[in-house]
Amino acid sequence: KETKDQLIIDAGQKHFGATMCKSCGMIYTASSPEDEMQHVQHHHRFLEGIKYTGWKKERIVAQFWDGKILLVLPHDPSYAIRKVEDVQELVDNELGFHQVVPRCPNKTKTLLFISDEKRVVGCLIAEPIKQAFRVLSEPTGPSSKECHRAWQCSDVPEPAVCGISRIWVFRLKRRKRIARRLVDTLRNCFMFGCFLKTDEIAFSDPTPDGKLFATKYCNT
Ligand code: ACO
Ligand code: ZN
């Protein structure tokens, strides 16, 4: 069955006949009732999760023509914390992370990118760290997508200040420099009074997307 918004997406493996929902961004096979069901469930939960209704108190740390970045700290009002938890759950679902407990939950800093349509379209979670291990191998070629997150790391620790445990941008808003603006803003507000250098920040357990972004970000 051919429809107008039928796409063939090359995401490592090819999803033939896959459709991408134009509002929630989920890729699914419209011809499969099971997939369709999953989409309906995901669609509602996801759009509810990224909805931003406006808060009585919000800490705006950056403003742009297409949105703003809010900083959420551990002792903020429960409505803010709950939103961060909801968004993190969606992100973890997408990334396949399960219950990663932060090392110092009271030092976690979360940045949310709020779009003009009042949606949380970007999220960055950071925590203080003391050291990081450099990624050594650069998997290349067609098999690189298969060794998902199997990067080889150096066993020599290097000093670092800030660890990014999550960075995520809503699928339909990617490649608009939202992740870049989140990291720029983080470098500015992670430690009072200084702008962190790129080698003071580390990305933990990067996905292939995360690694492509981090490599590009740190070289420019
Ligand atoms: N492929 C190739 N290059 C990329 C990619 C990609 N998928 N994503 C970013 N880049 C590079 C590009 O050079 C880009 O600049 P350009 O668009 O001018 O060429 C540059 O990085 C800046 O990209 P942004 O637009 O700022 O990145 P974006 O807002 O699209 O977000 C992110 C990148 C967060 C990785 C997004 O793709 C995403 O949410 N992916 C799914 C979740 C994920 O894997 N997150 C990383 C997990 S690892 C961790 O959390 C520590
Ligand atoms: Zn949808």
XYZ file of N, CA and C and ligand atoms in Angstrom:
712
model
N 0.859 -1.194 0.000
C 0.000 0.000 0.000
C 0.891 1.239 0.000
N 0.682 2.108 -0.955
C 1.503 3.309 -1.052
C 0.748 4.519 -0.498
N 1.373 5.224 0.377
C 0.770 6.473 0.832
C 1.782 7.588 0.634
N 1.283 8.793 0.713
C 2.138 9.951 0.433
C 3.303 10.065 1.407
N 3.028 9.792 2.680
C 4.105 9.988 3.650
C 4.855 8.693 3.945
N 4.797 7.781 3.001
C 5.559 6.562 3.185
C 7.032 6.856 2.887
N 7.865 6.366 3.763
C 9.273 6.695 3.624
C 10.104 5.440 3.658
N 11.259 5.519 3.087
C 12.227 4.454 3.310
C 13.363 5.097 4.070
N 13.547 4.629 5.288
C 14.524 5.287 6.132
C 15.745 4.405 6.308
N 16.868 4.997 6.036
C 18.105 4.257 6.224
C 18.626 4.561 7.613
N 18.299 3.707 8.536
C 18.766 3.907 9.912
C 19.594 2.699 10.290
N 20.587 2.428 9.488
C 21.391 1.244 9.732
C 20.744 0.074 9.039
N 19.623 -0.374 9.582
C 18.864 -1.359 8.827
C 17.752 -0.596 8.122
N 17.272 -1.101 7.029
C 16.262 -0.357 6.284
C 14.868 -0.783 6.731
N 14.055 0.230 6.999
C 12.664 -0.056 7.341
C 11.856 0.145 6.063
N 11.625 -0.898 5.325
C 10.859 -0.721 4.100
C 9.394 -0.505 4.431
N 8.800 0.446 3.756
C 7.396 0.710 3.972
C 7.110 1.312 5.323
N 8.092 1.925 5.914
C 7.882 2.541 7.217
C 7.300 3.937 7.054
N 6.516 4.308 8.027
C 5.893 5.616 8.043
C 6.394 6.357 9.264
N 6.593 7.657 9.122
C 6.941 8.440 10.307
C 5.781 9.361 10.627
N 5.315 9.285 11.868
C 4.219 10.153 12.284
C 4.719 11.595 12.312
N 3.944 12.485 11.703
C 4.398 13.869 11.584
C 4.250 14.644 12.876
N 3.545 14.112 13.856
C 3.511 14.849 15.126
C 4.357 14.240 16.227
N 4.433 12.906 16.327
C 5.244 12.352 17.420
C 6.581 11.821 16.925
N 6.735 11.691 15.604
C 8.023 11.279 15.059
C 8.292 9.792 15.092
N 7.331 9.016 15.589
C 7.572 7.579 15.663
C 7.575 6.965 14.265
N 8.511 6.038 14.073
C 8.597 5.321 12.801
C 7.957 3.959 13.007
N 6.991 3.641 12.181
C 6.301 2.364 12.363
C 5.759 1.894 11.022
N 5.339 0.643 10.992
C 4.774 0.087 9.775
C 3.262 0.229 9.843
N 2.741 1.095 9.019
C 1.312 1.396 9.095
C 0.462 0.187 8.720
N 1.051 -0.728 7.936
C 0.273 -1.888 7.504
C 0.181 -2.964 8.582
N 0.929 -2.795 9.659
C 0.879 -3.789 10.729
C -0.002 -3.313 11.875
N -1.084 -4.027 12.142
C -1.998 -3.611 13.212
C -1.290 -3.499 14.563
N -0.338 -4.389 14.762
C 0.392 -4.371 16.026
C 1.211 -3.079 16.162
N 1.884 -2.734 15.075
C 2.665 -1.493 15.052
C 1.770 -0.285 15.218
N 0.641 -0.342 14.546
C -0.306 0.765 14.577
C -0.792 0.996 16.015
N -1.062 -0.099 16.702
C -1.482 -0.061 18.100
C -0.414 0.594 18.964
N 0.810 0.116 18.768
C 1.934 0.654 19.537
C 2.078 2.135 19.287
N 1.854 2.521 18.041
C 1.979 3.936 17.717
C 0.926 4.766 18.449
N -0.298 4.310 18.433
C -1.382 5.047 19.083
C -1.051 5.265 20.566
N -0.546 4.213 21.190
C -0.192 4.322 22.607
C 0.965 5.298 22.819
N 2.005 5.108 22.021
C 3.182 5.967 22.142
C 2.822 7.420 21.856
N 2.050 7.638 20.815
C 1.688 8.968 20.345
C 1.131 9.832 21.483
N 0.150 9.280 22.150
C -0.518 10.037 23.199
C 0.418 10.309 24.378
N 1.089 9.247 24.826
C 1.962 9.351 25.973
C 3.110 10.332 25.716
N 3.649 10.233 24.510
C 4.784 11.068 24.148
C 4.406 12.549 24.097
N 3.314 12.838 23.381
C 2.915 14.236 23.234
C 2.498 14.842 24.574
N 1.926 14.008 25.420
C 1.573 14.457 26.770
C 2.863 14.747 27.558
N 3.827 13.866 27.416
C 5.100 13.978 28.154
C 5.908 15.208 27.782
N 5.859 15.612 26.512
C 6.687 16.756 26.113
C 5.911 18.078 26.154
N 4.663 18.005 26.553
C 3.859 19.229 26.643
C 4.383 20.119 27.766
N 4.526 21.394 27.469
C 4.968 22.339 28.493
C 3.859 23.352 28.727
N 3.317 23.319 29.931
C 2.139 24.163 30.181
C 2.496 25.526 30.755
N 3.773 25.760 30.989
C 4.164 27.041 31.589
C 4.206 26.889 33.101
N 5.252 27.391 33.712
C 5.403 27.248 35.147
C 5.340 28.614 35.815
N 4.920 28.581 37.060
C 4.852 29.811 37.827
C 6.248 30.418 37.957
N 7.219 29.527 38.224
C 8.604 29.984 38.301
C 9.432 29.179 37.307
N 10.085 29.856 36.388
C 10.979 29.144 35.484
C 12.306 29.894 35.421
N 13.394 29.131 35.323
C 14.728 29.721 35.290
C 15.205 29.721 33.847
N 15.000 30.827 33.161
C 15.404 30.898 31.752
C 16.895 31.212 31.693
N 17.672 30.323 31.056
C 19.111 30.564 30.973
C 19.561 30.933 29.562
N 18.674 30.799 28.598
C 19.000 31.247 27.244
C 17.705 31.447 26.474
N 17.741 32.378 25.549
C 16.546 32.633 24.747
C 16.921 32.761 23.280
N 16.107 32.189 22.426
C 16.392 32.185 20.998
C 15.130 32.549 20.238
N 15.278 32.748 18.954
C 14.112 33.092 18.132
C 13.109 31.946 18.075
N 13.578 30.705 18.249
C 12.677 29.550 18.123
C 12.414 28.841 19.447
N 12.818 29.440 20.541
C 12.554 28.802 21.823
C 13.436 29.341 22.935
N 13.392 28.630 24.068
C 14.184 29.073 25.217
C 14.709 27.847 25.954
N 15.753 28.049 26.745
C 16.303 26.958 27.543
C 16.073 27.259 29.025
N 15.495 26.272 29.709
C 15.263 26.382 31.144
C 16.249 25.490 31.880
N 16.690 25.958 33.043
C 17.528 25.146 33.919
C 16.659 24.662 35.078
N 16.719 23.356 35.341
C 15.984 22.798 36.471
C 16.990 22.195 37.450
N 16.852 22.577 38.709
C 17.758 22.096 39.760
C 16.999 21.179 40.719
N 17.750 20.323 41.431
C 17.116 19.287 42.259
C 16.096 19.785 43.279
N 16.230 21.013 43.770
C 15.287 21.447 44.794
C 14.185 22.350 44.252
N 14.006 22.306 42.954
C 12.946 23.103 42.339
C 11.566 22.539 42.684
N 10.517 23.343 42.453
C 9.159 22.881 42.757
C 8.838 21.543 42.089
N 7.948 20.808 42.712
C 7.680 19.447 42.239
C 7.143 19.400 40.810
N 6.432 20.464 40.363
C 5.936 20.423 38.978
C 7.093 20.397 37.984
N 8.189 21.077 38.329
C 9.346 21.096 37.435
C 10.071 19.742 37.466
N 10.248 19.217 38.667
C 10.917 17.932 38.817
C 10.127 16.826 38.112
N 8.800 16.895 38.261
C 7.970 15.864 37.637
C 8.109 15.909 36.112
N 8.149 17.117 35.551
C 8.298 17.228 34.092
C 9.635 16.636 33.652
N 10.683 16.943 34.394
C 12.002 16.401 34.060
C 11.971 14.870 34.112
N 11.323 14.326 35.138
C 11.241 12.866 35.251
C 10.459 12.261 34.082
N 9.358 12.921 33.715
C 8.555 12.424 32.590
C 9.359 12.426 31.297
N 10.054 13.547 31.064
C 10.844 13.645 29.834
C 11.977 12.625 29.858
N 12.618 12.487 31.010
C 13.726 11.530 31.094
C 13.251 10.104 30.822
N 12.043 9.819 31.251
C 11.511 8.476 31.004
C 11.331 8.230 29.508
N 10.823 9.245 28.797
C 10.662 9.117 27.348
C 12.019 8.947 26.671
N 12.973 9.746 27.124
C 14.313 9.699 26.543
C 14.949 8.328 26.798
N 14.854 7.864 28.030
C 15.453 6.573 28.370
C 14.817 5.436 27.589
N 13.522 5.542 27.379
C 12.826 4.567 26.554
C 13.421 4.530 25.161
N 13.594 5.718 24.593
C 14.111 5.812 23.234
C 15.552 5.317 23.159
N 16.327 5.604 24.201
C 17.744 5.227 24.184
C 17.978 3.804 24.656
N 16.943 3.193 25.243
C 17.124 1.858 25.768
C 17.913 1.840 27.068
N 17.927 2.972 27.781
C 18.566 3.032 29.100
C 17.553 2.562 30.136
N 18.016 1.860 31.132
C 17.107 1.437 32.192
C 17.595 1.932 33.533
N 16.786 2.717 34.175
C 17.019 3.097 35.566
C 18.476 3.395 35.888
N 19.019 4.386 35.212
C 20.375 4.782 35.546
C 20.283 5.791 36.686
N 20.802 5.414 37.822
C 20.691 6.289 38.989
C 21.866 7.267 38.977
N 21.575 8.554 39.071
C 22.685 9.512 39.074
C 23.551 9.349 40.321
N 24.845 9.632 40.144
C 25.768 9.467 41.264
C 25.506 10.478 42.378
N 25.310 11.746 41.992
C 24.973 12.749 43.010
C 23.682 13.433 42.588
N 22.547 12.830 42.918
C 21.277 13.381 42.447
C 21.065 14.842 42.865
N 21.666 15.257 43.970
C 21.448 16.647 44.381
C 22.371 17.634 43.666
N 23.200 17.118 42.746
C 24.056 18.026 41.973
C 23.731 17.967 40.479
N 22.659 17.276 40.162
C 22.277 17.151 38.757
C 21.717 18.472 38.239
N 22.121 18.816 37.022
C 21.543 19.995 36.377
C 20.869 19.539 35.091
N 19.631 19.963 34.934
C 18.890 19.578 33.731
C 18.539 20.818 32.928
N 18.780 20.743 31.629
C 18.373 21.824 30.741
C 17.266 21.308 29.839
N 16.227 22.106 29.706
C 15.132 21.757 28.800
C 15.032 22.832 27.725
N 14.981 22.413 26.489
C 14.756 23.366 25.398
C 13.253 23.377 25.121
N 12.633 24.519 25.340
C 11.185 24.653 25.129
C 10.957 25.370 23.807
N 10.231 24.710 22.913
C 9.988 25.312 21.606
C 8.858 26.337 21.696
N 8.709 27.094 20.640
C 7.630 28.074 20.596
C 6.258 27.432 20.619
N 6.197 26.156 20.243
C 4.906 25.447 20.301
C 4.665 24.885 21.700
N 5.464 25.355 22.671
C 5.314 24.935 24.066
C 5.492 23.422 24.230
N 6.591 22.967 23.672
C 6.939 21.556 23.836
C 8.380 21.444 24.281
N 8.648 20.425 25.075
C 10.032 20.148 25.459
C 10.647 19.384 24.286
N 11.461 20.061 23.483
C 12.023 19.404 22.300
C 13.491 19.044 22.476
N 14.061 19.405 23.624
C 15.445 19.034 23.878
C 15.669 18.887 25.368
N 16.541 17.957 25.736
C 16.799 17.729 27.149
C 18.266 17.342 27.322
N 18.894 17.944 28.315
C 20.287 17.607 28.622
C 20.402 17.439 30.122
N 20.973 16.325 30.560
C 21.151 16.070 31.981
C 22.648 15.957 32.257
N 23.111 16.754 33.215
C 24.545 16.791 33.485
C 24.810 16.654 34.973
N 25.966 16.123 35.287
C 26.342 15.988 36.691
C 27.852 16.188 36.814
N 28.307 16.591 38.002
C 29.745 16.780 38.153
C 30.476 15.441 38.122
N 31.625 15.423 37.487
C 32.464 14.222 37.459
C 33.901 14.650 37.725
N 34.745 13.700 38.009
C 36.149 14.045 38.255
C 37.050 13.557 37.126
N 36.622 12.486 36.495
C 37.467 11.957 35.436
C 36.625 11.321 34.335
N 37.264 11.173 33.177
C 36.592 10.552 32.045
C 37.619 9.734 31.273
N 37.108 8.830 30.448
C 37.993 7.985 29.646
C 37.744 8.267 28.176
N 38.793 8.584 27.476
C 38.672 8.948 26.077
C 38.263 7.748 25.221
N 37.395 7.996 24.260
C 37.016 6.942 23.324
C 38.157 6.769 22.331
N 38.613 5.536 22.161
C 39.760 5.296 21.290
C 39.357 4.897 19.881
N 38.653 3.802 19.765
C 38.399 3.286 18.427
C 37.274 4.047 17.752
N 37.407 4.192 16.479
C 36.408 4.859 15.660
C 35.826 3.805 14.751
N 34.796 3.118 15.176
C 34.280 2.092 14.278
C 33.871 2.751 12.960
N 34.341 2.189 11.867
C 34.013 2.783 10.564
C 33.422 1.719 9.655
N 32.939 2.162 8.521
C 32.413 1.231 7.537
C 30.992 0.820 7.862
N 30.460 -0.063 7.016
C 29.042 -0.410 7.124
C 28.681 -1.118 8.430
N 29.671 -1.687 9.098
C 29.350 -2.449 10.301
C 29.298 -1.565 11.545
N 29.616 -0.280 11.362
C 29.742 0.582 12.541
C 28.446 0.659 13.352
N 27.326 0.573 12.658
C 26.054 0.688 13.371
C 25.779 -0.560 14.204
N 26.425 -1.652 13.821
C 26.189 -2.899 14.548
C 26.877 -2.915 15.905
N 28.043 -2.300 15.974
C 28.719 -2.306 17.270
C 28.283 -1.088 18.069
N 26.998 -0.997 18.162
C 26.307 0.030 18.910
C 26.905 0.173 20.308
N 27.464 1.329 20.598
C 28.005 1.639 21.924
C 29.145 0.730 22.362
N 29.756 0.042 21.398
C 30.867 -0.817 21.797
C 32.181 -0.109 21.504
N 32.232 1.171 21.820
C 33.467 1.896 21.568
C 34.515 1.429 22.565
N 35.746 1.424 22.092
C 36.816 1.062 23.000
C 37.329 2.308 23.700
N 37.481 2.212 24.998
C 37.922 3.383 25.746
C 39.325 3.187 26.280
N 40.005 4.299 26.417
C 41.316 4.307 27.046
C 41.153 3.917 28.509
N 42.187 3.312 29.105
C 42.060 3.039 30.537
C 42.800 4.088 31.372
N 43.241 5.137 30.687
C 43.905 6.227 31.403
C 42.876 7.319 31.695
N 42.575 7.563 32.981
C 41.595 8.599 33.271
C 42.146 9.991 32.978
N 41.270 10.853 32.462
C 41.665 12.235 32.235
C 40.739 13.114 33.053
N 41.275 14.218 33.568
C 40.416 15.054 34.400
C 39.270 15.650 33.592
N 38.119 15.721 34.213
C 36.964 16.335 33.576
C 36.142 16.982 34.685
N 35.193 17.777 34.315
C 34.418 18.529 35.302
C 32.944 18.158 35.243
N 32.481 18.009 34.011
C 31.051 17.885 33.821
C 30.741 16.693 32.917
N 29.886 15.819 33.397
C 29.497 14.666 32.595
C 28.081 14.835 32.067
N 27.918 14.640 30.777
C 26.579 14.707 30.187
C 26.044 13.283 30.157
N 25.055 13.017 31.012
C 24.562 11.642 31.058
C 23.462 11.421 30.039
N 22.773 12.486 29.638
C 21.759 12.373 28.594
C 21.751 13.629 27.753
N 21.672 13.425 26.443
C 21.327 14.545 25.580
C 20.382 14.010 24.532
N 19.321 14.711 24.340
C 18.263 14.213 23.451
C 17.539 15.389 22.813
N 17.208 15.232 21.545
C 16.399 16.219 20.833
C 15.258 15.473 20.144
N 14.081 16.022 20.226
C 12.888 15.454 19.594
C 13.186 15.183 18.118
N 12.849 13.968 17.698
C 13.204 13.520 16.362
C 12.881 14.534 15.255
N 11.722 15.162 15.366
C 11.305 16.082 14.305
C 11.987 17.442 14.401
N 12.842 17.619 15.394
C 13.527 18.914 15.562
C 15.042 18.775 15.480
N 15.495 17.626 14.988
C 16.946 17.418 14.948
C 17.597 18.211 13.823
N 18.894 18.399 13.947
C 19.730 19.137 13.006
C 19.288 20.589 12.869
N 18.856 21.156 13.965
C 18.551 22.583 14.019
C 19.394 23.235 15.107
N 20.489 22.579 15.446
C 21.429 23.097 16.428
C 20.847 23.204 17.835
N 19.851 22.429 18.130
C 19.288 22.466 19.478
C 20.265 21.823 20.459
N 20.841 20.685 20.092
C 21.802 20.029 20.982
C 23.015 20.938 21.207
N 23.476 21.546 20.149
C 24.621 22.456 20.257
C 24.317 23.602 21.224
N 23.133 24.160 21.108
C 22.773 25.285 21.978
C 22.614 24.821 23.431
N 22.153 23.571 23.609
C 22.046 23.039 24.971
C 23.436 22.903 25.601
N 24.378 22.373 24.841
C 25.727 22.184 25.406
C 26.418 23.539 25.634
N 26.258 24.460 24.689
C 26.817 25.811 24.882
C 26.292 26.422 26.178
N 24.996 26.277 26.371
C 24.366 26.863 27.556
C 24.842 26.160 28.820
N 24.988 24.842 28.734
C 25.487 24.084 29.888
C 26.885 24.558 30.289
N 27.744 24.735 29.300
C 29.123 25.154 29.592
C 29.139 26.479 30.323
N 28.144 27.277 30.025
C 28.051 28.595 30.636
C 27.450 28.563 32.041
N 26.558 27.625 32.299
C 25.865 27.679 33.586
C 26.173 26.515 34.523
N 27.086 25.631 34.122
C 27.360 24.488 34.996
C 28.135 24.914 36.238
N 29.145 25.755 36.035
C 29.922 26.250 37.171
C 29.852 27.754 37.144
N 29.456 28.313 38.250
C 29.261 29.752 38.296
C 30.536 30.499 37.927
N 30.403 31.441 37.021
C 31.525 32.324 36.714
C 32.553 31.799 35.748
N 32.328 30.591 35.167
C 33.284 30.201 34.130
C 32.598 29.477 32.990
N 33.238 29.561 31.837
C 32.737 28.896 30.646
C 33.598 27.650 30.450
N 33.022 26.473 30.619
C 33.798 25.232 30.539
C 34.384 25.035 29.150
N 35.612 24.505 29.129
C 36.228 24.155 27.850
C 35.651 22.821 27.379
N 35.760 22.550 26.091
C 35.161 21.299 25.609
C 35.832 20.066 26.227
N 37.110 20.181 26.589
C 37.729 18.982 27.184
C 37.414 18.841 28.672
N 36.629 19.747 29.204
C 36.177 19.592 30.592
C 34.813 18.910 30.666
N 34.197 18.712 29.518
C 32.926 18.000 29.507
C 33.090 16.636 28.837
N 32.314 15.667 29.317
C 32.414 14.320 28.764
C 31.012 13.766 28.542
N 30.865 13.034 27.460
C 29.579 12.405 27.158
C 29.642 10.967 27.640
N 28.703 10.570 28.508
C 28.784 9.205 29.019
C 28.041 8.248 28.102
N 28.652 7.122 27.844
C 28.039 6.036 27.083
C 27.315 6.518 25.816
N 28.029 7.205 24.923
C 27.321 7.798 23.782
C 26.753 6.770 22.800
N 25.622 7.100 22.259
C 25.017 6.330 21.164
C 25.732 6.759 19.870
N 25.490 6.077 18.751
C 26.104 6.522 17.493
C 25.759 7.983 17.173
N 24.497 8.365 17.350
C 24.082 9.763 17.141
C 24.844 10.698 18.073
N 24.914 10.274 19.330
C 25.566 11.090 20.342
C 27.041 11.275 20.027
N 27.635 10.231 19.490
C 29.054 10.295 19.198
C 29.321 11.208 17.992
N 28.462 11.115 16.977
C 28.613 11.987 15.808
C 28.480 13.448 16.230
N 27.506 13.685 17.072
C 27.297 15.055 17.549
C 28.496 15.521 18.382
N 28.912 14.677 19.347
C 29.994 15.070 20.256
C 31.290 15.333 19.496
N 31.580 14.471 18.526
C 32.801 14.641 17.743
C 32.777 15.985 17.022
N 31.631 16.252 16.395
C 31.486 17.507 15.650
C 31.558 18.700 16.613
N 30.858 18.579 17.714
C 30.786 19.697 18.661
C 32.170 20.028 19.227
N 32.914 18.995 19.581
C 34.188 19.230 20.244
C 35.276 19.698 19.290
N 35.054 19.525 17.997
C 36.053 19.964 17.028
C 35.756 21.342 16.456
N 34.674 21.929 16.925
C 34.355 23.242 16.339
C 34.113 24.287 17.412
N 24.730 12.437 12.153
C 25.793 13.177 11.747
N 26.155 14.353 12.329
C 25.399 14.793 13.333
C 24.255 14.077 13.805
C 23.941 12.854 13.160
N 22.892 12.110 13.532
N 23.694 14.776 14.801
C 24.451 15.885 14.966
N 25.485 15.897 14.092
C 26.557 16.922 13.970
C 26.338 17.743 12.740
O 27.586 18.112 12.244
C 25.597 18.939 13.271
O 25.808 20.109 12.536
P 25.065 20.342 11.088
O 23.627 19.971 11.267
O 25.292 21.792 10.843
O 25.786 19.445 10.146
C 26.193 19.129 14.632
O 26.486 17.813 15.084
C 25.242 19.841 15.589
O 24.030 19.125 15.633
P 22.722 19.645 16.337
O 21.739 20.123 15.323
O 23.066 20.588 17.431
O 22.208 18.251 16.964
P 20.699 17.814 17.219
O 19.957 18.948 17.811
O 20.160 17.210 15.991
O 20.854 16.682 18.347
C 21.347 14.478 19.159
C 21.831 15.657 18.287
C 21.070 14.963 20.570
C 22.452 13.422 19.224
C 20.069 13.908 18.508
O 20.399 13.315 17.294
C 19.325 12.889 19.357
O 18.553 13.245 20.242
N 19.525 11.588 19.067
C 18.827 10.498 19.782
C 19.226 10.443 21.214
C 20.703 10.176 21.368
O 21.250 9.271 20.772
N 21.349 11.011 22.202
C 22.744 10.870 22.553
C 22.859 9.865 23.625
S 24.472 9.822 24.300
C 24.308 10.672 25.762
O 23.210 11.010 26.123
C 25.524 10.986 26.542
Zn 2.380 9.749 16.359
